[in-house]
Coordinates of C-alpha atoms and ligand atoms in Angstrom, one line a residue:
X1 CA -45.2 27.4 -12.8
X2 CA -41.9 25.0 -11.1
X3 CA -40.4 24.0 -14.5
X4 CA -39.8 27.1 -15.5
X5 CA -35.5 28.1 -16.1
X6 CA -34.3 31.0 -17.0
X7 CA -30.5 32.3 -17.6
X8 CA -28.1 35.0 -17.7
X9 CA -25.3 34.9 -19.9
X10 CA -23.2 38.1 -20.2
X11 CA -19.8 37.9 -21.1
X12 CA -16.9 39.5 -19.0
X13 CA -15.4 41.3 -21.1
X14 CA -15.5 45.0 -19.8
X15 CA -17.4 46.5 -17.2
X16 CA -21.2 45.8 -15.9
X17 CA -23.5 48.7 -16.1
X18 CA -26.9 48.6 -15.8
X19 CA -28.4 47.8 -19.0
X20 CA -26.7 44.9 -18.5
X21 CA -28.2 43.9 -14.8
X22 CA -31.2 44.6 -16.6
X23 CA -31.0 40.9 -18.7
X24 CA -30.5 40.1 -15.9
X25 CA -33.2 41.1 -13.4
X26 CA -36.0 40.1 -16.2
X27 CA -34.9 36.7 -16.3
X28 CA -34.4 36.2 -12.1
X29 CA -37.8 38.0 -11.2
X30 CA -39.3 35.9 -14.0
X31 CA -38.0 32.4 -12.3
X32 CA -38.5 34.0 -8.8
X33 CA -42.3 34.7 -10.0
X34 CA -42.7 31.1 -11.0
X35 CA -40.7 29.5 -8.3
X36 CA -38.3 28.5 -11.2
X37 CA -34.4 28.0 -11.7
X38 CA -32.0 30.9 -12.3
X39 CA -28.7 29.9 -13.3
X40 CA -25.5 32.6 -14.3
X41 CA -24.2 31.8 -17.2
X42 CA -20.3 33.2 -17.9
X43 CA -20.2 33.0 -22.1
X44 CA -16.0 33.0 -22.1
X45 CA -15.2 32.2 -24.8
X46 CA -13.2 35.6 -26.0
X47 CA -10.3 34.9 -24.3
X48 CA -8.5 38.4 -25.8
X49 CA -11.8 40.3 -24.1
X50 CA -12.7 38.2 -20.6
X51 CA -11.3 38.1 -18.2
X52 CA -11.8 37.4 -14.2
X53 CA -12.1 40.8 -13.1
X54 CA -15.3 41.8 -15.3
X55 CA -17.2 37.8 -13.7
X56 CA -16.8 39.5 -10.7
X57 CA -17.7 42.4 -11.1
X58 CA -20.6 40.3 -12.6
X59 CA -21.1 38.3 -10.1
X60 CA -20.7 41.3 -7.4
X61 CA -22.8 43.6 -9.3
X62 CA -25.7 40.8 -8.8
X63 CA -25.2 40.5 -5.2
X64 CA -25.5 43.7 -4.4
X65 CA -28.8 43.5 -6.0
X66 CA -29.9 40.5 -4.8
X67 CA -30.1 38.9 -8.0
X68 CA -29.5 35.2 -6.6
X69 CA -29.3 32.4 -9.5
X70 CA -29.8 28.8 -7.8
X71 CA -27.2 27.1 -10.3
X72 CA -23.9 28.4 -11.5
X73 CA -21.4 30.1 -12.5
X74 CA -21.2 27.8 -15.2
X75 CA -17.8 28.8 -17.9
X76 CA -18.6 28.0 -21.2
X77 CA -14.5 27.5 -20.7
X78 CA -15.2 24.9 -18.9
X79 CA -17.2 23.2 -21.2
X80 CA -15.2 22.3 -24.2
X81 CA -15.7 18.8 -24.4
X82 CA -19.6 18.8 -24.9
X83 CA -19.3 21.4 -28.0
X84 CA -16.5 19.2 -29.3
X85 CA -18.7 16.3 -28.0
X86 CA -22.2 17.8 -29.9
X87 CA -20.0 19.2 -32.7
X88 CA -19.0 15.7 -33.0
X89 CA -22.6 14.5 -33.3
X90 CA -23.9 16.7 -36.2
X91 CA -21.0 15.9 -38.2
X92 CA -21.8 12.6 -37.5
X93 CA -25.1 12.8 -38.1
X94 CA -25.1 14.8 -41.4
X95 CA -26.0 18.1 -39.6
X96 CA -23.1 19.4 -39.6
X97 CA -19.9 19.2 -42.4
X98 CA -16.5 20.3 -43.1
X99 CA -16.0 23.3 -45.2
X100 CA -12.4 23.7 -46.4
X101 CA -13.4 27.7 -48.7
X102 CA -10.3 29.2 -47.9
X103 CA -9.9 32.7 -46.8
X104 CA -9.2 33.5 -50.1
X105 CA -11.5 31.7 -51.9
X106 CA -14.7 33.3 -49.6
X107 CA -13.4 37.1 -50.0
X108 CA -13.3 35.7 -53.7
X109 CA -16.8 34.6 -53.7
X110 CA -18.0 37.9 -51.8
X111 CA -16.6 40.3 -54.3
X112 CA -18.1 38.5 -57.3
X113 CA -21.0 38.2 -55.2
X114 CA -20.9 41.8 -54.0
X115 CA -20.5 43.2 -57.2
X116 CA -23.7 41.1 -59.3
X117 CA -25.8 43.9 -56.2
X118 CA -26.3 40.5 -54.1
X119 CA -26.1 39.5 -50.8
X120 CA -23.1 38.0 -49.7
X121 CA -23.1 34.8 -49.0
X122 CA -21.8 31.5 -48.2
X123 CA -22.4 29.3 -51.6
X124 CA -23.2 25.6 -49.8
X125 CA -19.8 24.3 -52.0
X126 CA -18.9 22.1 -49.5
X127 CA -22.4 20.7 -48.4
X128 CA -21.7 17.1 -48.2
X129 CA -24.6 17.1 -52.1
X130 CA -22.5 19.1 -53.1
X131 CA -18.8 17.2 -52.6
X132 CA -19.5 14.2 -53.4
X133 CA -16.3 12.6 -54.9
X134 CA -14.2 16.4 -54.5
X135 CA -11.6 15.4 -51.7
X136 CA -10.8 17.6 -49.4
X137 CA -6.7 20.2 -50.6
X138 CA -4.6 19.6 -48.9
X139 CA -3.2 21.6 -45.8
X140 CA -6.7 23.5 -45.2
X141 CA -7.9 23.1 -41.6
X142 CA -12.0 23.1 -42.0
X143 CA -14.6 25.1 -40.4
X144 CA -17.3 23.4 -39.2
X145 CA -21.2 24.8 -41.0
X146 CA -24.1 23.8 -40.3
X147 CA -26.0 22.8 -42.3
X148 CA -29.3 25.1 -42.4
X149 CA -32.9 24.2 -44.1
X150 CA -33.6 25.5 -47.8
X151 CA -36.7 26.4 -47.7
X152 CA -39.3 27.5 -45.0
X153 CA -39.5 30.1 -42.5
X154 CA -38.4 30.4 -38.7
X155 CA -40.7 32.0 -37.1
X156 CA -41.5 32.5 -33.1
X157 CA -44.0 33.9 -31.2
X158 CA -41.2 37.1 -28.9
X159 CA -43.0 37.4 -25.8
X160 CA -41.3 40.5 -26.2
X161 CA -42.0 42.3 -29.7
X162 CA -45.0 39.1 -30.7
X163 CA -44.2 37.0 -33.5
X164 CA -41.3 36.9 -35.5
X165 CA -40.8 34.9 -38.9
X166 CA -37.4 35.0 -40.7
X167 CA -37.2 33.1 -44.3
X168 CA -34.5 30.3 -44.8
X169 CA -32.6 31.9 -47.1
X170 CA -32.0 34.5 -45.3
X171 CA -29.7 32.7 -43.2
X172 CA -26.6 30.8 -45.4
X173 CA -24.6 27.4 -43.0
X174 CA -23.7 29.2 -39.7
X175 CA -20.1 28.6 -39.7
X176 CA -19.5 26.7 -35.6
X177 CA -16.2 25.9 -35.0
X178 CA -13.7 28.0 -36.8
X179 CA -10.8 26.0 -37.8
X180 CA -8.8 25.8 -34.7
X181 CA -11.1 23.9 -33.3
X182 CA -13.3 26.0 -31.6
X183 CA -17.2 26.2 -31.4
X184 CA -18.3 30.2 -31.8
X185 CA -21.0 32.4 -30.1
X186 CA -24.1 31.3 -31.4
X187 CA -23.3 27.4 -31.3
X188 CA -22.7 27.5 -27.1
X189 CA -25.5 29.1 -26.4
X190 CA -27.3 26.6 -28.3
X191 CA -26.0 23.4 -26.7
X192 CA -25.9 25.9 -23.3
X193 CA -29.8 26.7 -23.7
X194 CA -30.4 23.0 -24.6
X195 CA -28.7 21.0 -21.8
X196 CA -29.1 23.5 -18.8
X197 CA -32.9 23.0 -19.9
X198 CA -33.9 26.5 -19.9
X199 CA -37.7 26.9 -20.8
X200 CA -37.6 31.0 -21.2
X201 CA -34.0 33.0 -23.1
X202 CA -35.1 37.0 -22.1
X203 CA -31.9 38.7 -23.5
X204 CA -31.2 41.5 -25.3
X205 CA -32.7 42.7 -28.5
X206 CA -29.2 42.8 -30.0
X207 CA -29.5 38.7 -29.9
X208 CA -32.5 39.0 -32.1
X209 CA -31.0 38.0 -35.6
X210 CA -29.0 35.6 -33.7
X211 CA -32.8 34.1 -32.7
X212 CA -33.7 32.3 -35.8
X213 CA -29.5 30.6 -36.2
X214 CA -30.2 28.9 -33.1
X215 CA -34.0 27.8 -33.6
X216 CA -32.7 26.3 -36.4
X217 CA -29.7 24.1 -34.6
X218 CA -32.3 23.2 -31.7
X219 CA -35.0 22.2 -33.7
X220 CA -32.1 19.7 -35.7
X221 CA -30.9 18.8 -32.6
X222 CA -34.5 17.5 -32.0
X223 CA -35.7 19.6 -29.5
X224 CA -38.2 21.5 -29.2
X225 CA -36.7 26.1 -28.3
X226 CA -37.1 27.6 -25.6
X227 CA -39.8 31.0 -25.9
X228 CA -37.6 33.9 -26.6
X229 CA -38.5 37.5 -24.9
X230 CA -36.3 39.9 -26.2
X231 CA -35.8 43.3 -24.5
X232 CA -35.6 45.8 -26.2
X233 CA -32.4 48.8 -25.8
X234 CA -31.8 51.1 -23.1
X235 CA -30.9 54.3 -24.3
X236 CA -29.3 57.5 -22.8
X237 CA -31.3 60.9 -21.7
X238 CA -29.8 61.1 -25.6
X239 CA -30.9 58.6 -27.5
X240 CA -27.5 57.1 -28.1
X241 CA -28.2 53.9 -26.6
X242 CA -26.4 53.2 -23.3
X243 CA -23.0 51.4 -23.4
X244 CA -19.9 52.9 -21.3
X245 CA -18.4 55.9 -24.4
X246 CA -22.0 57.1 -23.4
X247 CA -22.0 58.0 -20.2
X248 CA -22.8 54.1 -19.2
X249 CA -21.2 53.7 -15.2
X250 CA -20.7 50.6 -13.1
X251 CA -23.7 49.0 -11.3
X252 CA -21.1 49.4 -8.0
X253 CA -20.7 52.8 -9.0
X254 CA -24.3 53.5 -7.7
X255 CA -23.2 51.5 -4.4
X256 CA -20.6 53.6 -3.8
X257 CA -22.8 56.7 -5.0
X258 CA -25.1 55.6 -1.9
X259 CA -28.2 54.3 -4.2
X260 CA -30.2 51.7 -2.2
X261 CA -29.7 48.2 -4.7
X262 CA -33.7 48.5 -4.1
X263 CA -33.8 51.6 -6.1
X264 CA -31.9 50.4 -8.4
X265 CA -33.6 46.7 -9.1
X266 CA -37.4 49.3 -9.0
X267 CA -35.5 51.8 -11.2
X268 CA -35.0 49.3 -13.6
X269 CA -37.6 47.3 -13.0
X270 CA -38.9 50.1 -15.2
X271 CA -37.2 50.4 -17.8
X272 CA -38.3 47.9 -20.3
X273 CA -41.9 46.4 -17.7
X274 CA -44.8 47.9 -16.4
X275 CA -47.3 46.8 -13.9
X276 CA -50.5 50.4 -14.2
X277 CA -49.1 53.6 -13.3
X278 CA -47.6 52.3 -10.1
X279 CA -43.4 53.7 -9.8
X280 CA -42.0 52.9 -6.5
X281 CA -42.1 49.3 -5.6
X282 CA -40.6 47.2 -3.1
X283 CA -38.5 44.7 -4.9
X284 CA -40.8 41.7 -2.8
X285 CA -43.3 43.8 -5.1
X286 CA -41.8 43.2 -8.0
X287 CA -41.1 39.7 -8.3
X288 CA -45.0 39.2 -6.8
X289 CA -46.4 41.3 -9.8
X290 CA -43.7 40.3 -12.2
X291 CA -45.3 38.5 -16.0
X292 CA -44.2 39.0 -19.3
X293 CA -47.0 39.8 -20.7
X294 CA -45.8 43.3 -18.9
X295 CA -42.0 43.3 -20.9
X296 CA -42.9 46.5 -23.4
X297 CA -41.3 46.6 -27.2
X298 CA -40.1 50.2 -27.2
X299 CA -37.2 51.5 -25.7
X300 CA -36.5 52.8 -22.2
X301 CA -34.8 55.3 -21.9
X302 CA -32.2 56.5 -18.5
X303 CA -32.9 59.6 -16.7
X304 CA -30.9 59.9 -13.9
X305 CA -32.2 62.5 -12.4
X306 CA -35.2 60.2 -12.0
X307 CA -33.5 57.9 -11.2
X308 CA -32.3 59.8 -7.9
X309 CA -35.7 60.8 -7.3
X310 CA -37.6 57.2 -6.7
X311 CA -33.9 56.7 -4.7
X312 CA -35.5 59.4 -1.7
X313 CA -38.3 57.9 -2.6
X314 CA -36.5 54.2 -0.9
X315 CA -34.5 56.3 2.0
X316 CA -37.8 58.3 2.9
X317 CA -39.9 54.5 3.0
X318 CA -36.5 52.7 5.2
X319 CA -37.6 52.5 8.5
X320 CA -34.2 54.4 10.6
X321 CA -32.8 51.3 12.0
X322 CA -32.4 50.0 8.5
X323 CA -31.5 53.2 7.4
X324 CA -29.0 53.6 10.0
X325 CA -27.5 50.5 8.9
X326 CA -27.0 51.5 5.4
X327 CA -25.8 54.9 6.2
X328 CA -23.0 53.9 8.7
X329 CA -20.4 52.7 6.2
X330 CA -21.0 56.3 4.4
X331 CA -20.8 58.4 8.0
X332 CA -17.7 56.4 8.7
X333 CA -15.7 56.8 5.0
X334 CA -16.2 60.5 6.0
X335 CA -13.9 59.6 8.9
X336 CA -16.6 60.6 12.1
X337 CA -17.5 58.9 15.1
X338 CA -20.7 57.7 15.1
X339 CA -20.1 56.6 18.8
X340 CA -19.4 60.3 19.1
X341 CA -22.7 61.9 19.0
X342 CA -26.4 60.8 18.7
X343 CA -27.9 57.7 17.8
X344 CA -27.7 56.8 14.2
X345 CA -31.0 56.1 13.8
X346 CA -32.6 59.6 14.6
X347 CA -29.8 61.4 12.6
X348 CA -31.2 59.2 9.7
X349 CA -35.0 60.2 10.7
X350 CA -34.4 63.3 10.3
X351 CA -32.3 64.1 8.2
X352 CA -34.3 61.0 5.5
X353 CA -37.1 63.7 3.3
X354 CA -33.6 65.3 1.9
X355 CA -30.8 63.2 1.2
X356 CA -31.9 62.0 -2.2
X357 CA -28.7 59.3 -2.0
X358 CA -26.4 58.4 1.8
X359 CA -23.2 60.4 -0.1
X360 CA -25.9 63.5 0.7
X361 CA -26.9 62.1 3.5
X362 CA -23.5 61.2 5.7
X363 CA -22.7 65.0 3.8
X364 CA -25.5 66.4 6.3
X365 CA -24.7 64.1 9.2
X366 CA -21.3 65.3 9.6
X367 CA -22.3 68.5 12.1
X368 CA -24.0 65.8 14.9
X369 CA -20.7 64.5 14.9
X370 CA -17.8 66.6 14.5
X371 CA -18.5 70.8 15.5
X372 CA -17.9 72.3 11.9
X373 CA -14.9 74.6 11.6
X374 CA -16.3 78.2 12.7
X375 CA -16.2 80.5 8.7
X376 CA -16.9 83.6 7.8
X377 CA -20.2 82.3 6.3
X378 CA -21.0 81.0 10.1
X379 CA -21.3 84.0 11.2
X380 CA -22.2 86.4 8.8
X381 CA -25.5 86.5 10.0
X382 CA -24.5 87.8 13.9
X383 CA -24.7 91.4 15.1
X384 CA -25.9 93.3 17.8
X385 CA -29.5 92.7 18.4
X386 CA -28.8 88.7 18.4
X387 CA -25.4 88.7 19.6
X388 CA -26.8 89.1 23.2
X389 CA -30.0 86.8 22.2
X390 CA -27.6 83.8 21.2
X391 CA -25.5 84.1 23.9
X392 CA -28.3 83.9 26.3
X393 CA -29.6 80.4 24.5
X394 CA -26.7 78.9 25.0
X395 CA -26.5 79.7 28.5
X396 CA -30.4 78.9 29.7
X397 CA -29.5 75.6 27.6
X398 CA -28.2 74.0 30.1
X399 CA -30.9 74.0 32.2
X400 CA -34.3 73.8 29.6
X401 CA -34.7 69.2 30.0
X402 CA -33.2 69.0 26.3
X403 CA -36.1 67.6 24.3
X404 CA -36.7 69.6 21.1
X405 CA -39.9 71.3 22.8
X406 CA -38.3 72.3 25.2
X407 CA -35.6 73.9 22.9
X408 CA -37.9 75.2 20.8
X409 CA -39.6 76.8 23.7
X410 CA -35.7 78.5 25.1
X411 CA -36.1 79.8 21.4
X412 CA -39.3 81.4 20.9
X413 CA -38.6 83.2 24.2
X414 CA -35.6 84.5 23.6
X415 CA -36.4 85.5 20.0
X416 CA -39.1 87.9 21.9
X417 CA -37.2 88.9 25.2
X418 CA -35.0 90.1 22.4
X419 CA -37.5 91.5 20.4
X420 CA -36.3 89.8 17.4
X421 CA -38.6 87.5 15.4
X422 CA -38.2 83.9 15.6
X423 CA -36.3 82.9 13.1
X424 CA -33.6 85.9 14.0
X425 CA -32.4 83.9 16.2
X426 CA -32.9 80.2 15.0
X427 CA -30.9 81.3 11.7
X428 CA -27.7 82.1 13.7
X429 CA -28.1 79.4 16.4
X430 CA -27.8 77.1 12.6
X431 CA -25.2 79.0 11.4
X432 CA -23.3 78.4 14.2
X433 CA -24.1 74.4 15.5
X434 CA -24.2 72.9 12.1
X435 CA -22.4 75.4 9.7
X436 CA -25.1 75.2 7.1
X437 CA -27.9 77.0 6.4
X438 CA -30.5 74.2 5.2
X439 CA -30.6 72.0 7.6
X440 CA -34.0 70.4 9.5
X441 CA -35.9 72.7 12.0
X442 CA -33.1 74.0 14.2
X443 CA -34.6 72.8 18.1
X444 CA -34.3 68.6 17.1
X445 CA -31.2 69.4 16.1
X446 CA -29.9 70.9 19.7
X447 CA -31.6 68.3 20.7
X448 CA -30.0 65.8 19.5
X449 CA -26.4 67.3 19.6
X450 CA -26.9 68.3 23.2
X451 CA -27.2 70.6 25.0
X452 CA -23.4 71.1 26.2
X453 CA -22.3 71.3 23.1
X454 CA -25.2 72.9 21.6
X455 CA -24.2 76.0 23.8
X456 CA -20.2 75.1 23.3
X457 CA -20.4 76.4 19.2
X458 CA -22.5 78.7 19.8
X459 CA -20.0 80.5 22.0
X460 CA -17.2 79.3 20.3
X461 CA -18.9 81.2 17.0
X462 CA -19.7 84.3 19.2
X463 CA -16.5 84.7 20.2
X464 CA -14.8 83.7 16.4
Ligands
LIG501 N1 -23.1 36.8 -23.9 C1 -24.1 37.0 -24.5 C2 -23.8 38.7 -24.4 O1 -23.4 39.0 -23.2 C3 -25.9 37.1 -23.4 C4 -26.4 36.0 -24.7 C5 -27.2 35.6 -24.2 O2 -28.0 35.6 -23.5 O3 -28.0 34.7 -25.3 O4 -24.6 40.0 -25.0

């Protein structure tokens, strides 16, 4: 379906969190799956809250996740002439009208309606048919209202939520341009979705209430509405709506914390969408599988522990050289010089089963590139029985061929010679060489650290 056109239309009013960017992921995947077009549209008409930094944050987050767009970014503030032209056209065709009601009148109307137990709504007094012969009051700058149909229902088959129908009697005539002439949000979306030939609007379900109004305007303009699909809310583990206030972190924070972009895409894909029981999948796999029928209407819960688990799974799946390239900046950020130690790909291959993030992996990689400072914790396992054995290991390392196998044999033979269990030698060696009691197999570590360096670290520890 190459004719498919989808869009992500964020408002650049704050930092972009995982819940926000999920609204980009699904329309992107749908367009990519169908060989269609994905558009980025920045909805920056709230000039007080929109910032260039927020726009840049959106663009950077999309780039990091690989959510590439074919058109845009379009900026609504640069399309004001188009909105004005459509407003003029709607006025001329009687689809919209000037409303001269003052704030005070509107307030009075609202109060009277509420006193009668009615829902407050505009009463249509400046609709053309009600205002014939009435002169506009002097000094009032009018708003422009869309003339909503009076009767019938607006219905659509939501791609996520199923059939939805709203009675027109529930909708009053929407203000589409303020008294200062600026067009309002719902109107700009309609003009853009039409002029950008959007075929599928996939967005958060906080917009469900806007949809009947938008459909009415699109129909009034003589066009066919796109397909709408409203994504369920993302909740925190505690059940609150995911937001800055409720623990949401910026998308790029996950990058800095050592998450892989493929993890984030995989995780977000599973927040509201599924393909059988598949939990761990690659981005291209997701695009291949994606269809709207896999989207679920029930709220999705964000689970940081599961995200970390998934990151470990994706780390395990990367080829060592690819993983090393991802890891390199994190290692460098710790002030480690990889030129002074084993190939990073070998280190990554050894650590990848036990580091849930690149940050954790870089932390664990430190002892390959820098001898740990000797601490009391490191020398605590030393005793009269193992000191001689450790000195022996250090002395004999140079005579091995330096392979993991040869080093393992040396450790075992030396332990036996001194009537110790293998672990009674390996554990203190581990502490002295790595500064930690939890590492991968010590023979593999010594092989990577190198014989001379390992010898120096053991002897340094024994002398401390
Ligand atoms: N700008 C709106 C928002 O950020 C989205 C509008 C839409 O997708 O139709 O919530």
